Coordinates of C-alpha atoms in Angstrom, one line a residue:
M16 CA 4.4 -6.5 30.3
M17 CA 6.5 -3.0 30.6
K18 CA 5.0 0.3 30.8
G19 CA 4.4 1.7 27.2
M20 CA 4.2 -1.8 25.9
A21 CA 1.3 -3.8 24.5
E22 CA 0.7 -7.4 23.8
V23 CA -0.9 -7.9 20.4
S24 CA -1.1 -10.5 17.7
L25 CA 1.4 -10.2 14.7
S26 CA -1.6 -9.4 12.4
Q27 CA -2.3 -6.5 14.7
A28 CA 1.3 -5.3 14.8
L29 CA 1.4 -5.5 11.0
K30 CA -1.7 -3.1 10.8
A31 CA 0.0 -0.9 13.4
K32 CA 3.3 -0.8 11.5
S33 CA 1.2 0.2 8.1
R34 CA -0.8 2.9 10.2
L35 CA 2.6 4.3 11.7
A36 CA 4.3 4.4 8.3
K37 CA 1.2 6.2 6.8
Q38 CA 1.2 8.7 9.6
I39 CA 4.8 9.4 9.1
K40 CA 4.4 9.9 5.3
D41 CA 1.6 12.3 6.0
Q42 CA 3.5 14.3 8.5
W43 CA 6.2 14.7 6.0
A44 CA 3.7 15.9 3.4
I45 CA 2.7 18.6 5.8
V46 CA 6.4 19.6 6.4
V47 CA 7.1 19.6 2.8
K48 CA 4.0 21.7 2.0
F49 CA 4.2 24.3 4.7
N50 CA 7.7 24.6 5.8
S51 CA 8.2 27.7 3.5
V52 CA 5.1 29.8 3.1
I53 CA 4.6 33.3 2.1
E54 CA 5.1 35.6 5.1
G55 CA 2.0 36.1 7.1
T56 CA 0.4 33.0 6.0
E57 CA -0.8 30.7 8.8
R58 CA 0.7 27.2 8.9
P59 CA -1.6 24.4 10.2
A60 CA 1.1 23.1 12.6
S61 CA 4.5 24.0 13.9
M62 CA 7.1 22.5 11.5
T63 CA 9.5 22.0 14.3
T64 CA 6.9 20.2 16.5
T65 CA 5.8 18.1 13.4
Y66 CA 9.4 17.1 12.8
Q67 CA 9.8 16.2 16.3
E68 CA 6.7 14.0 16.2
I69 CA 8.1 12.4 12.9
R70 CA 11.3 11.6 14.7
A71 CA 9.4 9.9 17.6
N72 CA 7.2 8.1 15.2
Q73 CA 10.2 6.8 13.2
E74 CA 11.8 5.4 16.5
K75 CA 8.6 3.7 17.4
L76 CA 8.4 2.3 13.9
A77 CA 11.9 1.0 14.1
A78 CA 11.1 -0.8 17.4
L79 CA 7.9 -2.2 15.7
K80 CA 9.6 -3.4 12.6
A81 CA 12.4 -5.2 14.9
A82 CA 9.6 -6.7 17.0
I83 CA 7.8 -8.0 13.8
Q84 CA 11.0 -9.4 12.3
A85 CA 11.8 -11.3 15.4
A86 CA 8.1 -12.7 15.7
N87 CA 8.5 -13.8 12.0
T88 CA 11.6 -15.8 12.6
P89 CA 9.7 -19.2 12.2
I90 CA 8.2 -18.3 9.0
T91 CA 11.1 -16.4 7.2
E92 CA 11.5 -19.1 4.7
T93 CA 8.0 -19.1 4.0
L94 CA 8.0 -15.4 3.4
Y95 CA 10.9 -15.7 1.0
R96 CA 9.3 -18.3 -1.0
M97 CA 6.2 -16.2 -1.4
G98 CA 8.4 -13.4 -2.7
E99 CA 9.9 -15.6 -5.2
L100 CA 6.6 -17.0 -6.2
R101 CA 5.4 -13.4 -6.8
G102 CA 8.6 -12.5 -8.8
T103 CA 8.0 -15.5 -11.0
L104 CA 4.3 -14.6 -11.5
A105 CA 5.4 -11.1 -12.5
M106 CA 7.7 -12.4 -15.0
F107 CA 5.2 -14.9 -16.5
G108 CA 2.9 -11.7 -16.9
A109 CA 5.6 -10.0 -19.0
L110 CA 6.4 -13.2 -20.9
T111 CA 5.7 -13.1 -24.7
T112 CA 4.3 -16.6 -25.7
T113 CA 3.4 -15.6 -29.5
H114 CA 3.8 -18.9 -31.5
G115 CA 3.1 -19.4 -35.1
K116 CA 2.5 -16.6 -37.9
A117 CA 1.7 -13.3 -36.3
P118 CA 2.0 -9.6 -37.5
F119 CA 5.1 -8.0 -36.7
A120 CA 5.0 -4.4 -38.5
Y121 CA 2.5 -3.0 -41.1
G122 CA 3.4 -3.9 -44.7
M123 CA 5.8 -6.8 -43.8
E124 CA 5.4 -10.3 -44.4
M125 CA 4.1 -12.2 -41.2
P126 CA 6.9 -13.8 -39.5
T127 CA 6.6 -17.2 -37.7
Y128 CA 7.3 -17.3 -34.0
D129 CA 8.4 -20.1 -32.1
A130 CA 7.7 -20.0 -28.3
E131 CA 9.3 -22.9 -26.2
L132 CA 7.0 -21.9 -23.4
K133 CA 3.6 -21.9 -24.9
S134 CA 0.6 -19.9 -23.7
Q135 CA -1.4 -22.8 -22.3
W136 CA 1.6 -24.1 -20.2
V137 CA 2.3 -20.5 -18.9
M138 CA -1.4 -20.1 -18.0
E139 CA -1.4 -23.7 -16.1
E140 CA 1.9 -22.8 -14.5
T141 CA 0.6 -19.6 -13.3
A142 CA -2.4 -21.1 -12.0
R143 CA -0.2 -23.7 -10.1
L144 CA 1.9 -21.0 -8.6
Q145 CA -0.9 -18.8 -7.6
A146 CA -2.4 -21.8 -5.7
E147 CA 0.8 -22.5 -4.0
L148 CA 1.1 -18.7 -3.1
D149 CA -2.5 -18.7 -1.9
R150 CA -1.8 -21.8 0.3
L151 CA 1.4 -20.3 1.7
Q152 CA -0.6 -17.0 2.3
D153 CA -3.2 -18.9 4.3
E154 CA -0.4 -20.4 6.6
V155 CA 1.2 -17.1 7.1
D156 CA -2.3 -15.5 7.9
A157 CA -2.9 -18.2 10.6
F158 CA 0.7 -17.7 11.9
N159 CA 0.1 -14.0 12.3
A160 CA -3.4 -14.5 14.0
S161 CA -2.1 -16.8 16.5
T162 CA 1.3 -15.3 17.1
K163 CA 1.7 -12.9 20.1
L164 CA 4.4 -10.1 20.5
T165 CA 4.8 -7.1 22.8
I166 CA 5.1 -3.8 20.9
P167 CA 5.7 -0.2 21.8
D168 CA 2.4 1.8 22.5

């Protein structure tokens, strides 16, 4: 292992990525808030130094993301399938399944709706897809816990 590098599980690397991204976001918030202050007001830190830290952290984050992506290669298809399942579940959440007579607008005669994908079917399909998503997530979690990679410290 090279100096400045650490061997961790993919799960740990993903957590490190989230922490580093949050740190960068928080550092940017400081720069945005305190870059221009009323003369004589004390800043909590040097904006130049904070910006240099942001850039160094961005370089670390890029290397970390690349290591994670390389480690994820064996499960890339599973990750894409999960994304598609999440998208389908979101669409079902927005789908109108009104069927039969239902109010439309105050004072109007109630129209009769005809839903091809009925509410019961959508609920059952949603449950089936959620179970598949949960099963895939369990696979990914097991992979993440057992896969080791080397990341920058």
